[in-house]
Tab-separated table of C-alpha atoms in Angstrom:
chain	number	residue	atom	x	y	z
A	1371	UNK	CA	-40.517	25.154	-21.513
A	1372	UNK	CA	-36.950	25.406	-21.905
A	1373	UNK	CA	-35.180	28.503	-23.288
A	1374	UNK	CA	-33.439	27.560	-27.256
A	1375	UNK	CA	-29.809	28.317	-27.438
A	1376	UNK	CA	-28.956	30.901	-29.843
A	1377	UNK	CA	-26.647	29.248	-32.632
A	1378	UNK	CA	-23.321	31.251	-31.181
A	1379	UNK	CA	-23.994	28.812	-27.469
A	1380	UNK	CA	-23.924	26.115	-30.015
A	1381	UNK	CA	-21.304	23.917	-28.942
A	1382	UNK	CA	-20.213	23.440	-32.109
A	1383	UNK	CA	-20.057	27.281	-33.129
A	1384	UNK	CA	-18.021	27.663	-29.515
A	1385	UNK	CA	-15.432	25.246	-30.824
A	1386	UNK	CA	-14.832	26.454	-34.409
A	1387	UNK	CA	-14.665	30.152	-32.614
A	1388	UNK	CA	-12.389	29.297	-30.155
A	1389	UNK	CA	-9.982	27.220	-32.805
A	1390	UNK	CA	-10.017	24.086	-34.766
A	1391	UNK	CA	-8.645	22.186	-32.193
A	1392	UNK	CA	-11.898	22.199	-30.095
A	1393	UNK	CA	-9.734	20.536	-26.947
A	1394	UNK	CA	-9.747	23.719	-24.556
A	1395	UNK	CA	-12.784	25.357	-22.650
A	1396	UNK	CA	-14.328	26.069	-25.627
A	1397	UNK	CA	-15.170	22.318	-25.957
A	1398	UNK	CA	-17.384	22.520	-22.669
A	1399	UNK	CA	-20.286	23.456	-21.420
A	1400	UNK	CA	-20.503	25.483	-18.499
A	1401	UNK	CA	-21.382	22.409	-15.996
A	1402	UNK	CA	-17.874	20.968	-17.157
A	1403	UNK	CA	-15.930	24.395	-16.817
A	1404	UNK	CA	-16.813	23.898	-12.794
A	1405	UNK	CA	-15.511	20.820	-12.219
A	1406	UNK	CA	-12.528	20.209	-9.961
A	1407	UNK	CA	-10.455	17.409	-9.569
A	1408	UNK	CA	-11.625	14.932	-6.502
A	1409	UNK	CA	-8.784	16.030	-4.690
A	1410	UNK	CA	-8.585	19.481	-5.154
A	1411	UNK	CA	-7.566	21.459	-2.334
A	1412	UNK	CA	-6.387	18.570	-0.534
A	1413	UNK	CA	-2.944	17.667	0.991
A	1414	UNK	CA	-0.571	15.565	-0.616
A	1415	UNK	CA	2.045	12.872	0.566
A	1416	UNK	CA	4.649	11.434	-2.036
A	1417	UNK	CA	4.838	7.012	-1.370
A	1418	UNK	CA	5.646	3.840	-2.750
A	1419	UNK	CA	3.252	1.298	-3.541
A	1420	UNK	CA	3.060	-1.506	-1.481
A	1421	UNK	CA	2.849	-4.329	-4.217
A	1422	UNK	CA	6.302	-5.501	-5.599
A	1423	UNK	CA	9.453	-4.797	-5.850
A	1424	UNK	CA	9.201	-2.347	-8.361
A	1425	UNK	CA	8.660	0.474	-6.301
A	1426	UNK	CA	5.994	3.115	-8.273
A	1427	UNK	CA	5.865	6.233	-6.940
A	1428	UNK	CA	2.209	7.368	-5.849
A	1429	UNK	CA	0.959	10.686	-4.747
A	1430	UNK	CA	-1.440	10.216	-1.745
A	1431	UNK	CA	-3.945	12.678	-1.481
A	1432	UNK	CA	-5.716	13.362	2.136
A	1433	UNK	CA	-8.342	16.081	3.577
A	1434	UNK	CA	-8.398	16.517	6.948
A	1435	UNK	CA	-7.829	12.769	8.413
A	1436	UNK	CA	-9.272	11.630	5.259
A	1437	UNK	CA	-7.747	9.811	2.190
A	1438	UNK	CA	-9.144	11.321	-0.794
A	1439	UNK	CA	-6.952	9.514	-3.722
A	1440	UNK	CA	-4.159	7.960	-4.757
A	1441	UNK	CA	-2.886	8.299	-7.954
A	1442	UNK	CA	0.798	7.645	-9.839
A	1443	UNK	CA	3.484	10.320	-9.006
A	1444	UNK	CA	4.864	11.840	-11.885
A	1445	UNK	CA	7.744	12.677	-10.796
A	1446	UNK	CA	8.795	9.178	-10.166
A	1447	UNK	CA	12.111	8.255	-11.632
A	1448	UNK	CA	10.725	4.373	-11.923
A	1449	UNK	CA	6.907	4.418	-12.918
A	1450	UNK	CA	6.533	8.234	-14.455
A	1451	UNK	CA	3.373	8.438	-13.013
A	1452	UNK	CA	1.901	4.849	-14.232
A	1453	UNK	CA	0.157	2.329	-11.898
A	1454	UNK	CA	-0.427	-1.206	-12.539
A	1455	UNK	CA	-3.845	-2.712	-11.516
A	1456	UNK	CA	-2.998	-3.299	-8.427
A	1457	UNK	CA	-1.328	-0.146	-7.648
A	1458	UNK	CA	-4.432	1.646	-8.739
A	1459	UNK	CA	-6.914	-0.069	-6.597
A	1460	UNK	CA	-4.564	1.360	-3.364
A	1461	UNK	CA	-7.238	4.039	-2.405
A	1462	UNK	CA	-10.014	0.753	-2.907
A	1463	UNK	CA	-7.510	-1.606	-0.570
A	1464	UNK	CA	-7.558	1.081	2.307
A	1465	UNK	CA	-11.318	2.687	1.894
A	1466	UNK	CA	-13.265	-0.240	1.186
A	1467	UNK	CA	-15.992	-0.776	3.642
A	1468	UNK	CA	-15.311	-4.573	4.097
A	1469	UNK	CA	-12.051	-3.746	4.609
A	1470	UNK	CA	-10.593	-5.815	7.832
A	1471	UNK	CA	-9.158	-3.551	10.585
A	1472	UNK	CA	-9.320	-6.188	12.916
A	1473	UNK	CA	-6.548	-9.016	13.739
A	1474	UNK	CA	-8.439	-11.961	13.109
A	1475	UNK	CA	-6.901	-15.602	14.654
A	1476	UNK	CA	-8.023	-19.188	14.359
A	1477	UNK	CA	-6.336	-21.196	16.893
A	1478	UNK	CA	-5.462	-24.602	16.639
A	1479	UNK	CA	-8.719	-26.889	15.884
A	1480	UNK	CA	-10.789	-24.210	15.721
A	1481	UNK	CA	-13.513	-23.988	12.765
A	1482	UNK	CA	-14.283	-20.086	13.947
A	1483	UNK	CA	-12.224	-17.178	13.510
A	1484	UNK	CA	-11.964	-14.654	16.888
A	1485	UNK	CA	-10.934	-10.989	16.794
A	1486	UNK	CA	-7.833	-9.978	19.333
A	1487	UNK	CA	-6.059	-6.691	20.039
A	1488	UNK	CA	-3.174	-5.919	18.165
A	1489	UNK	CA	-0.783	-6.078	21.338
A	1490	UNK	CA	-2.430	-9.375	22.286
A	1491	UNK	CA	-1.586	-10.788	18.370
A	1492	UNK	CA	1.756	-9.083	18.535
A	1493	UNK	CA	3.049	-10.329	21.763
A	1494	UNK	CA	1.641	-14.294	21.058
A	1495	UNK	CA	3.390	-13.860	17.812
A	1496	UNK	CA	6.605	-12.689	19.711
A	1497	UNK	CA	6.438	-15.532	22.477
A	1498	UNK	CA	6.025	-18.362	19.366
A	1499	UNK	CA	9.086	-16.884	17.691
A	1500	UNK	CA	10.937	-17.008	20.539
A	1501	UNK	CA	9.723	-20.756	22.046
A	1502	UNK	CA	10.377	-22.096	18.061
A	1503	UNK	CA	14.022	-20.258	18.918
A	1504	UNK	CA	14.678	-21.868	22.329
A	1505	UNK	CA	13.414	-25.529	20.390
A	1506	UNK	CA	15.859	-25.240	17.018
A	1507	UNK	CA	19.132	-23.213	18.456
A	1508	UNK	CA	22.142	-24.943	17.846
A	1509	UNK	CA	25.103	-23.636	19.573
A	1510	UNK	CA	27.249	-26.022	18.748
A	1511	UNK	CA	28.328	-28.437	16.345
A	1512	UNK	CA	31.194	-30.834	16.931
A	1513	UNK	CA	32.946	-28.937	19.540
A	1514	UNK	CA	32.616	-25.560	17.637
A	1515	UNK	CA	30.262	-22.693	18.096
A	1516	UNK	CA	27.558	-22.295	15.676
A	1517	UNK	CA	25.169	-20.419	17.288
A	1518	UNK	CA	21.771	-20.502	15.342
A	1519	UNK	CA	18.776	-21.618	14.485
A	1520	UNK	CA	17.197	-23.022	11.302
A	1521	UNK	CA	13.354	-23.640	12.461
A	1522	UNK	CA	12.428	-19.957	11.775
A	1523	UNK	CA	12.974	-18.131	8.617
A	1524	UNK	CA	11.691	-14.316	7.467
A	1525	UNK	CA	10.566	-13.121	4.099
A	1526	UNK	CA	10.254	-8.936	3.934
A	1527	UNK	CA	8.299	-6.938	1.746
A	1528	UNK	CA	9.453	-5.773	-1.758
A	1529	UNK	CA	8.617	-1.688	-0.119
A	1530	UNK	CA	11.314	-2.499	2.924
A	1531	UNK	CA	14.635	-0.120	1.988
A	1532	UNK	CA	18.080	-0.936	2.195
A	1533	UNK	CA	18.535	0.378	5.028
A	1534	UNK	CA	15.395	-1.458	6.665
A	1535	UNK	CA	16.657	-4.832	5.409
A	1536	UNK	CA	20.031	-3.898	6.529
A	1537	UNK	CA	19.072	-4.056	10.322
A	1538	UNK	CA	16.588	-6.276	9.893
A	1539	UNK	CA	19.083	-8.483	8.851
A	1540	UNK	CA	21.364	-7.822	11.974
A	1541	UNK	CA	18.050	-8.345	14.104
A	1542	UNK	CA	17.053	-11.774	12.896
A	1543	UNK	CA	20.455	-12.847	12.177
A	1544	UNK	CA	22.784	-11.267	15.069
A	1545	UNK	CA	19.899	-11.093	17.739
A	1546	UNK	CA	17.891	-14.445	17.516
A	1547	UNK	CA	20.768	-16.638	15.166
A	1548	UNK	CA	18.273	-16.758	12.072
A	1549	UNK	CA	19.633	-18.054	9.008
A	1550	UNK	CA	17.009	-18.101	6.795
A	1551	UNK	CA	16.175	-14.268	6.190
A	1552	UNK	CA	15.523	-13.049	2.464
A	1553	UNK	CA	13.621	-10.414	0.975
A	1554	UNK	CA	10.799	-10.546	-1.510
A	1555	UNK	CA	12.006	-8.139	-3.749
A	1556	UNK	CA	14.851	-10.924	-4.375
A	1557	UNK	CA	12.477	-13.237	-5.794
């Protein structure tokens, strides 16, 4: 049989001891007293979320070579420490067990998807962009140099920097003649 509380363990006795307010640890029990946050004593790295253009600031929290959580930072000049939906589902998008790690690629007529390597997908992806390249390059129109090409285009992320965009920009543009190259966060 269980042993009876003596009035002064009485929750509320506890609370009207320890002040009106009844918000501090003399609101809890002693099971609630020894919890710690999920992601106590682990590391943390400050990020952006990956969504939008916005830019929220998020405080990643890892173990080990574990992600523990990911929560709003704070300290961030732009979302003080607020996520949207999607922002807050971040630890979900990268710990969910159905989560695809794997490139997946359909080719042409195919009903059935097939897993490559990552250097396989990256260097048929390179080879396409460059054959659609050697098809659409214009070097010249009416005599004078032109010197690009309009059958390939490139839309970045909303999380790319200035400073990303800025050589990406000299990349596509410079490099391969691309004149179609805008950013998401534009939109």
């Amino acid at each position: 049989m269980p042993s009876k509380l003596s009035v002064r363990q009485w929750p509320v006795i506890r609370q009207l001891e320890g002040g009106l307010r009844g918000t501090g640890r003399e609101a809890m029990s002693e099971n609630t007293a020894r919890l710690q946050p999920r992601f106590a004593g682990a590391s943390v790295a400050r990020s952006v979320c990956p969504y939008c253009a916005v830019g929220c600031g998020q405080l990643v929290y890892h173990r080990g070579n574990e992600l523990v959580s990911i929560e709003g930072d704070p300290a961030s000049p732009i979302s003080a420490g607020h996520l949207c939906p999607k922002g807050a589902a971040s630890f979900e998008l990268l710990t969910h067990p159905q989560r695809l790690t794997r490139v997946k690629y359909r080719p042409p007529h195919a009903t059935a998807w097939q897993e490559l390597e990552l250097d396989r997908a990256l260097d048929m992806i390179a080879d396409r962009v460059w054959s659609s390249r050697e098809r659409g390059f214009v070097e010249e129109v009416d005599g004078k140099p032109l010197m690009q090409v309009r059958t390939i285009a490139h839309l970045g992320g909303a999380t790319l920097d200035n400073e990303e965009n800025y050589l990406i920009k000299k990349l596509f543009a410079a490099g391969l003649g691309m004149v179609a190259v805008s950013n998401q966060a534009r939109i």
